Amino acid sequence: MKNSHLARLIALTATTGLLSACGSSSSTQQTFDYNADAMISNVVNNVIVDGYEALSLRADDLVIAVAALNDGDITEADLNSAQAAWINARSPWEQGESHIFGPVDSLEIDPHLDSWPLATADLEAVVNSLSATYDIDNVLAANDDVQGFHAMEYILFGDGISSNDQVASDLSANEVIYLAALAGAFQKYTSDLET
């Protein structure tokens, strides 16, 4: 027991000595001259802007995939394509969450796309009361907690409680109408962000 305390004391003393030796006894301040312009330009152009461009392109793909669900017969293949398009759109968004500042914040695009938790009771009430003329403008005017990624996820994949395995035959006509409007609003937000 004495040896372990002694060993710790010796290690602590040696570490303290080494750390104090790293300090400078001189009163002169060392300067660090670094121009961050190239680094900032790289992050902005090759990470942030590229990510927003990828998100916008994948939103276009999502709109196309969802439109196939909304053209009459709802098939498993169409649902699978829409689910894959949602997953593909989610990827650049998740990668971009490290930089939720700038226009994604000032234009309030983040809450339009990614509000959580989803107001499932409100979402179901909206879906159940839809008319056939429900469109993108209605979604743009809606609360953030019934639009964006999570509202589309709820319709495309299931409620996450009783099921995460949505099947085409379970989708109602109103859900498909709302999903098309959600995807269109999503496309507008991501286009605005890219611009």
PDB file of C-alpha atoms in Angstrom:
ATOM      1  CA  MET A   1       0.000   0.000   0.000  1.00  0.00           C
ATOM      2  CA  LYS A   2       2.844   2.375   0.898  1.00  0.00           C
ATOM      3  CA  ASN A   3       4.556   1.564  -2.398  1.00  0.00           C
ATOM      4  CA  SER A   4       1.500   2.507  -4.507  1.00  0.00           C
ATOM      5  CA  HIS A   5       1.163   5.847  -2.680  1.00  0.00           C
ATOM      6  CA  LEU A   6       4.879   6.455  -3.061  1.00  0.00           C
ATOM      7  CA  ALA A   7       4.722   5.573  -6.779  1.00  0.00           C
ATOM      8  CA  ARG A   8       1.820   7.992  -7.292  1.00  0.00           C
ATOM      9  CA  LEU A   9       3.682  10.734  -5.430  1.00  0.00           C
ATOM     10  CA  ILE A  10       6.796  10.217  -7.554  1.00  0.00           C
ATOM     11  CA  ALA A  11       4.742  10.209 -10.796  1.00  0.00           C
ATOM     12  CA  LEU A  12       2.892  13.371  -9.752  1.00  0.00           C
ATOM     13  CA  THR A  13       6.143  15.117  -8.823  1.00  0.00           C
ATOM     14  CA  ALA A  14       7.785  14.130 -12.121  1.00  0.00           C
ATOM     15  CA  THR A  15       4.755  15.257 -14.152  1.00  0.00           C
ATOM     16  CA  THR A  16       4.619  18.598 -12.340  1.00  0.00           C
ATOM     17  CA  GLY A  17       8.315  19.106 -12.966  1.00  0.00           C
ATOM     18  CA  LEU A  18       7.990  18.315 -16.651  1.00  0.00           C
ATOM     19  CA  LEU A  19       5.009  20.618 -17.097  1.00  0.00           C
ATOM     20  CA  SER A  20       6.720  23.489 -15.342  1.00  0.00           C
ATOM     21  CA  ALA A  21       9.797  22.967 -17.499  1.00  0.00           C
ATOM     22  CA  CYS A  22       7.627  23.457 -20.593  1.00  0.00           C
ATOM     23  CA  GLY A  23       6.741  26.976 -19.540  1.00  0.00           C
ATOM     24  CA  SER A  24       8.847  29.951 -20.514  1.00  0.00           C
ATOM     25  CA  SER A  25      10.608  31.995 -17.883  1.00  0.00           C
ATOM     26  CA  SER A  26      10.930  34.837 -20.370  1.00  0.00           C
ATOM     27  CA  SER A  27       8.430  37.676 -20.234  1.00  0.00           C
ATOM     28  CA  THR A  28       8.264  37.952 -24.028  1.00  0.00           C
ATOM     29  CA  GLN A  29       5.051  36.837 -25.686  1.00  0.00           C
ATOM     30  CA  GLN A  30       5.370  34.479 -28.632  1.00  0.00           C
ATOM     31  CA  THR A  31       3.074  35.264 -31.529  1.00  0.00           C
ATOM     32  CA  PHE A  32       1.402  32.817 -33.807  1.00  0.00           C
ATOM     33  CA  ASP A  33       0.926  34.141 -37.316  1.00  0.00           C
ATOM     34  CA  TYR A  34      -1.599  32.161 -39.346  1.00  0.00           C
ATOM     35  CA  ASN A  35      -3.819  33.229 -42.193  1.00  0.00           C
ATOM     36  CA  ALA A  36      -7.028  31.178 -42.007  1.00  0.00           C
ATOM     37  CA  ASP A  37      -8.467  32.404 -45.328  1.00  0.00           C
ATOM     38  CA  ALA A  38      -7.654  29.200 -47.233  1.00  0.00           C
ATOM     39  CA  MET A  39      -9.058  26.999 -44.469  1.00  0.00           C
ATOM     40  CA  ILE A  40     -12.252  29.060 -44.181  1.00  0.00           C
ATOM     41  CA  SER A  41     -12.702  29.081 -47.968  1.00  0.00           C
ATOM     42  CA  ASN A  42     -12.250  25.300 -48.072  1.00  0.00           C
ATOM     43  CA  VAL A  43     -14.792  24.666 -45.299  1.00  0.00           C
ATOM     44  CA  VAL A  44     -17.343  27.078 -46.771  1.00  0.00           C
ATOM     45  CA  ASN A  45     -17.048  25.931 -50.392  1.00  0.00           C
ATOM     46  CA  ASN A  46     -16.179  22.256 -50.084  1.00  0.00           C
ATOM     47  CA  VAL A  47     -18.130  21.328 -46.972  1.00  0.00           C
ATOM     48  CA  ILE A  48     -21.002  23.724 -46.264  1.00  0.00           C
ATOM     49  CA  VAL A  49     -21.996  24.818 -49.786  1.00  0.00           C
ATOM     50  CA  ASP A  50     -21.383  21.357 -51.276  1.00  0.00           C
ATOM     51  CA  GLY A  51     -23.552  19.855 -48.541  1.00  0.00           C
ATOM     52  CA  TYR A  52     -26.391  22.295 -49.242  1.00  0.00           C
ATOM     53  CA  GLU A  53     -26.133  21.554 -52.964  1.00  0.00           C
ATOM     54  CA  ALA A  54     -26.304  17.809 -52.291  1.00  0.00           C
ATOM     55  CA  LEU A  55     -29.298  18.321 -49.996  1.00  0.00           C
ATOM     56  CA  SER A  56     -31.121  20.362 -52.641  1.00  0.00           C
ATOM     57  CA  LEU A  57     -30.442  17.778 -55.376  1.00  0.00           C
ATOM     58  CA  ARG A  58     -31.633  14.977 -53.135  1.00  0.00           C
ATOM     59  CA  ALA A  59     -34.765  16.969 -52.292  1.00  0.00           C
ATOM     60  CA  ASP A  60     -35.469  17.038 -56.040  1.00  0.00           C
ATOM     61  CA  ASP A  61     -35.116  13.235 -56.110  1.00  0.00           C
ATOM     62  CA  LEU A  62     -37.435  12.951 -53.112  1.00  0.00           C
ATOM     63  CA  VAL A  63     -40.131  15.008 -54.856  1.00  0.00           C
ATOM     64  CA  ILE A  64     -39.900  12.740 -57.913  1.00  0.00           C
ATOM     65  CA  ALA A  65     -40.071   9.571 -55.804  1.00  0.00           C
ATOM     66  CA  VAL A  66     -43.052  10.841 -53.798  1.00  0.00           C
ATOM     67  CA  ALA A  67     -44.836  11.907 -56.999  1.00  0.00           C
ATOM     68  CA  ALA A  68     -44.742   8.269 -58.118  1.00  0.00           C
ATOM     69  CA  LEU A  69     -46.707   7.382 -54.965  1.00  0.00           C
ATOM     70  CA  ASN A  70     -49.243  10.077 -55.767  1.00  0.00           C
ATOM     71  CA  ASP A  71     -50.021   8.978 -59.342  1.00  0.00           C
ATOM     72  CA  GLY A  72     -52.703   6.403 -58.609  1.00  0.00           C
ATOM     73  CA  ASP A  73     -51.603   2.923 -57.624  1.00  0.00           C
ATOM     74  CA  ILE A  74     -49.368   2.870 -54.551  1.00  0.00           C
ATOM     75  CA  THR A  75     -46.928   0.011 -55.022  1.00  0.00           C
ATOM     76  CA  GLU A  76     -44.298  -1.421 -52.701  1.00  0.00           C
ATOM     77  CA  ALA A  77     -41.651  -0.496 -55.263  1.00  0.00           C
ATOM     78  CA  ASP A  78     -42.813   3.137 -55.256  1.00  0.00           C
ATOM     79  CA  LEU A  79     -42.838   3.216 -51.458  1.00  0.00           C
ATOM     80  CA  ASN A  80     -39.352   1.677 -51.323  1.00  0.00           C
ATOM     81  CA  SER A  81     -38.086   4.300 -53.785  1.00  0.00           C
ATOM     82  CA  ALA A  82     -39.584   7.128 -51.716  1.00  0.00           C
ATOM     83  CA  GLN A  83     -38.080   5.681 -48.527  1.00  0.00           C
ATOM     84  CA  ALA A  84     -34.655   5.423 -50.189  1.00  0.00           C
ATOM     85  CA  ALA A  85     -34.943   9.016 -51.437  1.00  0.00           C
ATOM     86  CA  TRP A  86     -35.764  10.169 -47.894  1.00  0.00           C
ATOM     87  CA  ILE A  87     -32.714   8.323 -46.500  1.00  0.00           C
ATOM     88  CA  ASN A  88     -30.509   9.824 -49.237  1.00  0.00           C
ATOM     89  CA  ALA A  89     -31.761  13.333 -48.423  1.00  0.00           C
ATOM     90  CA  ARG A  90     -31.216  12.798 -44.706  1.00  0.00           C
ATOM     91  CA  SER A  91     -27.522  11.993 -45.133  1.00  0.00           C
ATOM     92  CA  PRO A  92     -26.222  15.449 -46.200  1.00  0.00           C
ATOM     93  CA  TRP A  93     -28.496  17.077 -43.634  1.00  0.00           C
ATOM     94  CA  GLU A  94     -27.001  15.012 -40.812  1.00  0.00           C
ATOM     95  CA  GLN A  95     -23.481  15.776 -42.036  1.00  0.00           C
ATOM     96  CA  GLY A  96     -24.344  19.479 -42.111  1.00  0.00           C
ATOM     97  CA  GLU A  97     -25.648  19.656 -38.563  1.00  0.00           C
ATOM     98  CA  SER A  98     -22.146  20.541 -37.411  1.00  0.00           C
ATOM     99  CA  HIS A  99     -22.634  23.965 -38.980  1.00  0.00           C
ATOM    100  CA  ILE A 100     -26.176  25.068 -38.130  1.00  0.00           C
ATOM    101  CA  PHE A 101     -25.373  28.759 -38.475  1.00  0.00           C
ATOM    102  CA  GLY A 102     -25.649  31.323 -41.224  1.00  0.00           C
ATOM    103  CA  PRO A 103     -28.662  31.128 -43.565  1.00  0.00           C
ATOM    104  CA  VAL A 104     -29.867  27.780 -42.215  1.00  0.00           C
ATOM    105  CA  ASP A 105     -30.358  29.622 -38.925  1.00  0.00           C
ATOM    106  CA  SER A 106     -31.202  33.181 -40.019  1.00  0.00           C
ATOM    107  CA  LEU A 107     -33.762  31.990 -42.592  1.00  0.00           C
ATOM    108  CA  GLU A 108     -35.161  29.561 -39.977  1.00  0.00           C
ATOM    109  CA  ILE A 109     -34.717  26.640 -42.336  1.00  0.00           C
ATOM    110  CA  ASP A 110     -33.450  24.296 -39.624  1.00  0.00           C
ATOM    111  CA  PRO A 111     -36.759  24.143 -37.719  1.00  0.00           C
ATOM    112  CA  HIS A 112     -38.732  23.843 -40.976  1.00  0.00           C
ATOM    113  CA  LEU A 113     -36.714  20.776 -41.942  1.00  0.00           C
ATOM    114  CA  ASP A 114     -35.837  19.121 -38.671  1.00  0.00           C
ATOM    115  CA  SER A 115     -38.139  20.014 -35.773  1.00  0.00           C
ATOM    116  CA  TRP A 116     -38.322  17.402 -33.062  1.00  0.00           C
ATOM    117  CA  PRO A 117     -40.354  16.071 -31.456  1.00  0.00           C
ATOM    118  CA  LEU A 118     -42.930  15.546 -34.137  1.00  0.00           C
ATOM    119  CA  ALA A 119     -46.451  16.488 -33.050  1.00  0.00           C
ATOM    120  CA  THR A 120     -47.953  13.175 -34.142  1.00  0.00           C
ATOM    121  CA  ALA A 121     -51.474  13.944 -32.901  1.00  0.00           C
ATOM    122  CA  ASP A 122     -51.426  17.271 -34.777  1.00  0.00           C
ATOM    123  CA  LEU A 123     -49.995  15.585 -37.870  1.00  0.00           C
ATOM    124  CA  GLU A 124     -52.715  12.930 -37.841  1.00  0.00           C
ATOM    125  CA  ALA A 125     -55.386  15.620 -37.371  1.00  0.00           C
ATOM    126  CA  VAL A 126     -54.055  17.562 -40.372  1.00  0.00           C
ATOM    127  CA  VAL A 127     -53.842  14.442 -42.547  1.00  0.00           C
ATOM    128  CA  ASN A 128     -57.338  13.302 -41.591  1.00  0.00           C
ATOM    129  CA  SER A 129     -58.861  16.689 -42.421  1.00  0.00           C
ATOM    130  CA  LEU A 130     -57.191  17.231 -45.809  1.00  0.00           C
ATOM    131  CA  SER A 131     -58.944  18.200 -48.958  1.00  0.00           C
ATOM    132  CA  ALA A 132     -57.699  17.061 -52.356  1.00  0.00           C
ATOM    133  CA  THR A 133     -56.468  20.603 -52.986  1.00  0.00           C
ATOM    134  CA  TYR A 134     -53.965  20.538 -50.134  1.00  0.00           C
ATOM    135  CA  ASP A 135     -50.644  21.813 -51.462  1.00  0.00           C
ATOM    136  CA  ILE A 136     -47.152  23.129 -50.728  1.00  0.00           C
ATOM    137  CA  ASP A 137     -48.393  26.551 -49.608  1.00  0.00           C
ATOM    138  CA  ASN A 138     -50.493  24.901 -46.898  1.00  0.00           C
ATOM    139  CA  VAL A 139     -47.404  23.111 -45.562  1.00  0.00           C
ATOM    140  CA  LEU A 140     -45.303  26.285 -45.705  1.00  0.00           C
ATOM    141  CA  ALA A 141     -47.922  27.980 -43.502  1.00  0.00           C
ATOM    142  CA  ALA A 142     -48.105  25.058 -41.048  1.00  0.00           C
ATOM    143  CA  ASN A 143     -46.295  24.688 -37.746  1.00  0.00           C
ATOM    144  CA  ASP A 144     -42.773  23.305 -37.987  1.00  0.00           C
ATOM    145  CA  ASP A 145     -43.685  20.261 -35.888  1.00  0.00           C
ATOM    146  CA  VAL A 146     -45.934  18.838 -38.644  1.00  0.00           C
ATOM    147  CA  GLN A 147     -43.535  19.242 -41.549  1.00  0.00           C
ATOM    148  CA  GLY A 148     -39.982  18.444 -42.591  1.00  0.00           C
ATOM    149  CA  PHE A 149     -37.973  15.261 -42.309  1.00  0.00           C
ATOM    150  CA  HIS A 150     -39.832  13.778 -39.365  1.00  0.00           C
ATOM    151  CA  ALA A 151     -43.331  14.262 -40.768  1.00  0.00           C
ATOM    152  CA  MET A 152     -42.251  12.575 -44.009  1.00  0.00           C
ATOM    153  CA  GLU A 153     -40.529   9.837 -42.006  1.00  0.00           C
ATOM    154  CA  TYR A 154     -43.706   9.174 -40.028  1.00  0.00           C
ATOM    155  CA  ILE A 155     -45.716   8.676 -43.215  1.00  0.00           C
ATOM    156  CA  LEU A 156     -43.047   6.773 -45.142  1.00  0.00           C
ATOM    157  CA  PHE A 157     -41.776   4.418 -42.440  1.00  0.00           C
ATOM    158  CA  GLY A 158     -44.449   4.169 -39.746  1.00  0.00           C
ATOM    159  CA  ASP A 159     -45.021   5.665 -36.334  1.00  0.00           C
ATOM    160  CA  GLY A 160     -41.879   4.187 -34.746  1.00  0.00           C
ATOM    161  CA  ILE A 161     -43.950   2.640 -31.968  1.00  0.00           C
ATOM    162  CA  SER A 162     -46.194   0.006 -33.450  1.00  0.00           C
ATOM    163  CA  SER A 163     -44.268  -0.211 -36.724  1.00  0.00           C
ATOM    164  CA  ASN A 164     -41.222   0.955 -38.606  1.00  0.00           C
ATOM    165  CA  ASP A 165     -42.151  -1.195 -41.563  1.00  0.00           C
ATOM    166  CA  GLN A 166     -44.705   0.799 -43.512  1.00  0.00           C
ATOM    167  CA  VAL A 167     -46.383  -1.082 -46.347  1.00  0.00           C
ATOM    168  CA  ALA A 168     -47.919   0.555 -49.389  1.00  0.00           C
ATOM    169  CA  SER A 169     -51.396  -0.781 -48.656  1.00  0.00           C
ATOM    170  CA  ASP A 170     -51.406   1.044 -45.299  1.00  0.00           C
ATOM    171  CA  LEU A 171     -50.922   4.479 -46.862  1.00  0.00           C
ATOM    172  CA  SER A 172     -54.138   6.454 -47.124  1.00  0.00           C
ATOM    173  CA  ALA A 173     -54.917   8.811 -49.988  1.00  0.00           C
ATOM    174  CA  ASN A 174     -54.669  11.732 -47.549  1.00  0.00           C
ATOM    175  CA  GLU A 175     -51.240  10.605 -46.336  1.00  0.00           C
ATOM    176  CA  VAL A 176     -49.987  10.512 -49.920  1.00  0.00           C
ATOM    177  CA  ILE A 177     -51.460  13.971 -50.640  1.00  0.00           C
ATOM    178  CA  TYR A 178     -49.827  15.360 -47.509  1.00  0.00           C
ATOM    179  CA  LEU A 179     -46.533  13.615 -48.278  1.00  0.00           C
ATOM    180  CA  ALA A 180     -46.435  15.209 -51.743  1.00  0.00           C
ATOM    181  CA  ALA A 181     -47.047  18.651 -50.219  1.00  0.00           C
ATOM    182  CA  LEU A 182     -44.390  17.990 -47.547  1.00  0.00           C
ATOM    183  CA  ALA A 183     -41.832  16.968 -50.169  1.00  0.00           C
ATOM    184  CA  GLY A 184     -42.593  20.075 -52.245  1.00  0.00           C
ATOM    185  CA  ALA A 185     -42.179  22.374 -49.238  1.00  0.00           C
ATOM    186  CA  PHE A 186     -38.988  20.525 -48.310  1.00  0.00           C
ATOM    187  CA  GLN A 187     -37.686  21.088 -51.844  1.00  0.00           C
ATOM    188  CA  LYS A 188     -38.430  24.824 -51.582  1.00  0.00           C
ATOM    189  CA  TYR A 189     -36.614  25.147 -48.250  1.00  0.00           C
ATOM    190  CA  THR A 190     -33.543  23.286 -49.488  1.00  0.00           C
ATOM    191  CA  SER A 191     -33.461  25.329 -52.703  1.00  0.00           C
ATOM    192  CA  ASP A 192     -33.644  28.531 -50.652  1.00  0.00           C
ATOM    193  CA  LEU A 193     -30.811  27.264 -48.475  1.00  0.00           C
ATOM    194  CA  GLU A 194     -28.637  26.409 -51.468  1.00  0.00           C
ATOM    195  CA  THR A 195     -29.305  29.841 -52.985  1.00  0.00           C
TER     196      THR A 195
END
